[in-house]
PDB file of C-alpha atoms in Angstrom:
ATOM      1  CA  MET A 236       0.000   0.000   0.000  1.00 87.00           C
ATOM      2  CA  LEU A 237       1.372   3.410  -1.020  1.00 92.00           C
ATOM      3  CA  TYR A 238       0.640   4.983   2.390  1.00 93.00           C
ATOM      4  CA  GLU A 239       3.056   2.596   4.108  1.00 93.00           C
ATOM      5  CA  GLN A 240       5.680   2.511   1.336  1.00 94.00           C
ATOM      6  CA  ASP A 241       6.008   6.213   0.462  1.00 96.00           C
ATOM      7  CA  PHE A 242       4.030   8.662   2.591  1.00 94.00           C
ATOM      8  CA  TYR A 243       4.970  11.673   0.469  1.00 96.00           C
ATOM      9  CA  ALA A 244       3.781   9.975  -2.721  1.00 96.00           C
ATOM     10  CA  TRP A 245       0.572   9.018  -0.888  1.00 96.00           C
ATOM     11  CA  THR A 246      -0.070  12.681   0.038  1.00 94.00           C
ATOM     12  CA  ILE A 247       0.402  13.761  -3.587  1.00 96.00           C
ATOM     13  CA  ALA A 248      -1.891  11.010  -4.892  1.00 95.00           C
ATOM     14  CA  THR A 249      -4.511  11.727  -2.227  1.00 96.00           C
ATOM     15  CA  ALA A 250      -4.508  15.478  -2.932  1.00 96.00           C
ATOM     16  CA  LYS A 251      -4.861  14.742  -6.655  1.00 96.00           C
ATOM     17  CA  ALA A 252      -7.779  12.360  -6.039  1.00 96.00           C
ATOM     18  CA  LEU A 253      -9.482  14.964  -3.850  1.00 96.00           C
ATOM     19  CA  ARG A 254      -8.989  17.742  -6.407  1.00 97.00           C
ATOM     20  CA  GLU A 255     -10.437  15.524  -9.131  1.00 96.00           C
ATOM     21  CA  ARG A 256     -13.291  14.411  -6.850  1.00 96.00           C
ATOM     22  CA  ASP A 257     -12.132  10.822  -7.446  1.00 96.00           C
ATOM     23  CA  LEU A 258     -13.865   9.336  -4.413  1.00 95.00           C
ATOM     24  CA  ILE A 259     -13.436   5.747  -5.549  1.00 95.00           C
ATOM     25  CA  ASN A 260      -9.636   5.831  -5.483  1.00 90.00           C
ATOM     26  CA  LEU A 261      -9.260   7.638  -2.166  1.00 94.00           C
ATOM     27  CA  ASP A 262      -7.552   5.770   0.655  1.00 95.00           C
ATOM     28  CA  TRP A 263     -10.348   6.637   3.079  1.00 96.00           C
ATOM     29  CA  ASP A 264      -9.042   4.888   6.201  1.00 96.00           C
ATOM     30  CA  ASN A 265      -5.629   6.535   6.091  1.00 96.00           C
ATOM     31  CA  LEU A 266      -7.080   9.888   5.034  1.00 95.00           C
ATOM     32  CA  ILE A 267      -9.396   9.871   8.055  1.00 95.00           C
ATOM     33  CA  GLU A 268      -6.503   8.881  10.323  1.00 95.00           C
ATOM     34  CA  GLU A 269      -4.338  11.719   8.996  1.00 94.00           C
ATOM     35  CA  ILE A 270      -7.077  14.335   9.413  1.00 94.00           C
ATOM     36  CA  GLU A 271      -7.691  13.216  12.998  1.00 92.00           C
ATOM     37  CA  SER A 272      -3.948  13.347  13.581  1.00 92.00           C
ATOM     38  CA  LEU A 273      -3.884  16.984  12.466  1.00 89.00           C
ATOM     39  CA  GLY A 274      -6.444  17.826  15.153  1.00 84.00           C
ATOM     40  CA  ARG A 275      -4.425  16.033  17.819  1.00 91.00           C
ATOM     41  CA  GLN A 276      -1.341  17.899  16.670  1.00 94.00           C
ATOM     42  CA  GLU A 277      -3.050  21.256  17.308  1.00 94.00           C
ATOM     43  CA  LYS A 278      -4.024  20.128  20.818  1.00 95.00           C
ATOM     44  CA  ARG A 279      -0.434  19.022  21.514  1.00 96.00           C
ATOM     45  CA  GLU A 280       0.850  22.361  20.239  1.00 97.00           C
ATOM     46  CA  LEU A 281      -1.456  24.219  22.650  1.00 97.00           C
ATOM     47  CA  ILE A 282      -0.277  22.091  25.573  1.00 97.00           C
ATOM     48  CA  ASN A 283       3.383  22.588  24.619  1.00 98.00           C
ATOM     49  CA  ARG A 284       2.995  26.383  24.383  1.00 98.00           C
ATOM     50  CA  LEU A 285       1.235  26.418  27.777  1.00 98.00           C
ATOM     51  CA  ILE A 286       3.968  24.248  29.335  1.00 98.00           C
ATOM     52  CA  ILE A 287       6.667  26.702  28.263  1.00 98.00           C
ATOM     53  CA  LEU A 288       4.579  29.700  29.345  1.00 99.00           C
ATOM     54  CA  VAL A 289       3.727  28.299  32.780  1.00 99.00           C
ATOM     55  CA  MET A 290       7.279  27.044  33.339  1.00 99.00           C
ATOM     56  CA  HIS A 291       8.651  30.541  32.752  1.00 99.00           C
ATOM     57  CA  LEU A 292       5.986  32.166  34.934  1.00 99.00           C
ATOM     58  CA  LEU A 293       6.930  29.748  37.725  1.00 99.00           C
ATOM     59  CA  LYS A 294      10.620  30.518  37.273  1.00 98.00           C
ATOM     60  CA  TRP A 295       9.794  34.245  37.316  1.00 98.00           C
ATOM     61  CA  GLN A 296       7.767  33.886  40.507  1.00 98.00           C
ATOM     62  CA  TYR A 297      10.008  31.491  42.430  1.00 98.00           C
ATOM     63  CA  GLN A 298      13.414  32.846  41.431  1.00 98.00           C
ATOM     64  CA  PRO A 299      12.978  36.628  41.435  1.00 97.00           C
ATOM     65  CA  ASN A 300      16.720  37.181  41.849  1.00 97.00           C
ATOM     66  CA  LYS A 301      17.381  35.407  38.527  1.00 97.00           C
ATOM     67  CA  ARG A 302      14.757  37.155  36.414  1.00 97.00           C
ATOM     68  CA  SER A 303      16.023  38.010  32.973  1.00 97.00           C
ATOM     69  CA  ARG A 304      14.989  39.712  29.777  1.00 98.00           C
ATOM     70  CA  SER A 305      15.146  36.287  28.148  1.00 98.00           C
ATOM     71  CA  TRP A 306      12.501  34.894  30.529  1.00 98.00           C
ATOM     72  CA  GLU A 307      10.309  37.953  30.005  1.00 98.00           C
ATOM     73  CA  LEU A 308      10.533  37.689  26.226  1.00 98.00           C
ATOM     74  CA  THR A 309       9.853  33.948  26.304  1.00 98.00           C
ATOM     75  CA  ILE A 310       6.674  34.647  28.294  1.00 99.00           C
ATOM     76  CA  LYS A 311       5.585  37.295  25.776  1.00 98.00           C
ATOM     77  CA  ILE A 312       6.357  35.048  22.798  1.00 98.00           C
ATOM     78  CA  GLN A 313       4.432  32.102  24.261  1.00 98.00           C
ATOM     79  CA  ARG A 314       1.447  34.341  24.953  1.00 98.00           C
ATOM     80  CA  LEU A 315       1.485  35.494  21.328  1.00 98.00           C
ATOM     81  CA  ASP A 316       1.829  31.906  20.096  1.00 98.00           C
ATOM     82  CA  VAL A 317      -1.090  30.718  22.244  1.00 98.00           C
ATOM     83  CA  GLU A 318      -3.208  33.652  21.094  1.00 97.00           C
ATOM     84  CA  LYS A 319      -2.440  32.901  17.422  1.00 97.00           C
ATOM     85  CA  LEU A 320      -3.129  29.198  17.880  1.00 96.00           C
ATOM     86  CA  LEU A 321      -6.536  29.986  19.394  1.00 96.00           C
ATOM     87  CA  LEU A 322      -7.343  32.518  16.672  1.00 97.00           C
ATOM     88  CA  ASP A 323      -6.572  29.880  14.058  1.00 96.00           C
ATOM     89  CA  ASN A 324      -8.407  27.143  16.001  1.00 95.00           C
ATOM     90  CA  PRO A 325     -11.240  28.755  18.033  1.00 96.00           C
ATOM     91  CA  SER A 326     -12.695  25.369  19.003  1.00 95.00           C
ATOM     92  CA  LEU A 327      -9.553  24.709  21.088  1.00 95.00           C
ATOM     93  CA  LYS A 328     -10.871  27.265  23.609  1.00 94.00           C
ATOM     94  CA  SER A 329     -13.203  24.585  24.938  1.00 94.00           C
ATOM     95  CA  TYR A 330     -10.092  22.493  25.676  1.00 92.00           C
ATOM     96  CA  LEU A 331      -8.164  25.192  27.602  1.00 94.00           C
ATOM     97  CA  LYS A 332      -8.897  24.079  31.154  1.00 93.00           C
ATOM     98  CA  GLU A 333      -7.885  20.512  30.330  1.00 94.00           C
ATOM     99  CA  ALA A 334      -4.796  21.696  28.423  1.00 95.00           C
ATOM    100  CA  ILE A 335      -3.585  23.803  31.356  1.00 96.00           C
ATOM    101  CA  SER A 336      -4.202  20.969  33.787  1.00 95.00           C
ATOM    102  CA  SER A 337      -2.626  18.430  31.453  1.00 93.00           C
ATOM    103  CA  GLY A 338       0.536  20.463  30.937  1.00 96.00           C
ATOM    104  CA  TYR A 339       1.011  21.780  34.456  1.00 98.00           C
ATOM    105  CA  ASN A 340       2.894  18.796  35.901  1.00 97.00           C
ATOM    106  CA  LYS A 341       5.400  18.904  33.061  1.00 98.00           C
ATOM    107  CA  ALA A 342       5.791  22.676  33.514  1.00 99.00           C
ATOM    108  CA  VAL A 343       6.613  22.070  37.190  1.00 99.00           C
ATOM    109  CA  LEU A 344       9.145  19.363  36.329  1.00 98.00           C
ATOM    110  CA  LYS A 345      10.829  21.628  33.794  1.00 98.00           C
ATOM    111  CA  ALA A 346      10.825  24.595  36.198  1.00 98.00           C
ATOM    112  CA  ALA A 347      12.334  22.413  38.933  1.00 98.00           C
ATOM    113  CA  GLN A 348      14.949  21.121  36.509  1.00 98.00           C
ATOM    114  CA  GLU A 349      15.949  24.585  35.329  1.00 96.00           C
ATOM    115  CA  THR A 350      15.875  26.312  38.726  1.00 97.00           C
ATOM    116  CA  GLY A 351      17.267  23.528  40.880  1.00 97.00           C
ATOM    117  CA  LEU A 352      14.327  24.016  43.257  1.00 98.00           C
ATOM    118  CA  ALA A 353      12.495  21.034  44.725  1.00 98.00           C
ATOM    119  CA  ILE A 354       9.306  20.006  42.954  1.00 98.00           C
ATOM    120  CA  GLU A 355       7.452  20.402  46.252  1.00 98.00           C
ATOM    121  CA  VAL A 356       8.203  24.150  46.248  1.00 98.00           C
ATOM    122  CA  PHE A 357       5.703  24.640  43.434  1.00 98.00           C
ATOM    123  CA  PRO A 358       1.905  24.468  43.886  1.00 98.00           C
ATOM    124  CA  SER A 359       0.241  21.145  43.103  1.00 97.00           C
ATOM    125  CA  VAL A 360      -2.203  22.854  40.711  1.00 97.00           C
ATOM    126  CA  CYS A 361      -1.609  25.738  38.340  1.00 98.00           C
ATOM    127  CA  PRO A 362      -1.696  28.951  40.394  1.00 98.00           C
ATOM    128  CA  TYR A 363      -2.538  31.118  37.392  1.00 98.00           C
ATOM    129  CA  THR A 364      -5.948  31.688  35.874  1.00 96.00           C
ATOM    130  CA  TRP A 365      -6.454  31.577  32.137  1.00 94.00           C
ATOM    131  CA  GLU A 366      -6.915  35.347  32.185  1.00 95.00           C
ATOM    132  CA  GLU A 367      -3.549  35.787  33.915  1.00 97.00           C
ATOM    133  CA  LEU A 368      -1.826  33.426  31.507  1.00 97.00           C
ATOM    134  CA  ILE A 369      -2.792  35.534  28.496  1.00 95.00           C
ATOM    135  CA  ASP A 370      -2.588  38.971  30.159  1.00 97.00           C
ATOM    136  CA  ASN A 371       0.505  40.699  28.764  1.00 95.00           C
ATOM    137  CA  ASP A 372       0.696  42.887  31.864  1.00 96.00           C
ATOM    138  CA  PHE A 373       0.574  39.981  34.334  1.00 98.00           C
ATOM    139  CA  MET A 374       3.858  38.849  35.824  1.00 98.00           C
ATOM    140  CA  PRO A 375       3.664  36.920  39.113  1.00 97.00           C
ATOM    141  CA  ASN A 376       5.513  38.284  42.140  1.00 89.00           C
TER     142      ASN A 376
END
């Protein structure tokens, strides 16, 4: 099967079949799988952006003596990336609470790794509201 032998060739053939409305020769099972995969990829991207954002907010809050322009700019960039992702995919807004919760433990692990602080120093649940996460003026003290 072309999908398993040469993925790139499969994408070209599938796009051609779709353009020509050739429904008989479409590889429906793999096409469906790939479309669903694209949706999962957007969810993973949201979680990854939130992990980086929350990790840097935690570092900012728990290591005030090491605050840097780099941390501040990373926070701003992640906020812009999350905002753009949600503008492009408005239905992901319904997934925000779960995404924040899902990514928080990893954000804590990364913050602990980068700061050298014990994991127990950080709250067990995300201390920031969604509004704070996207507020460009919010920086935790």
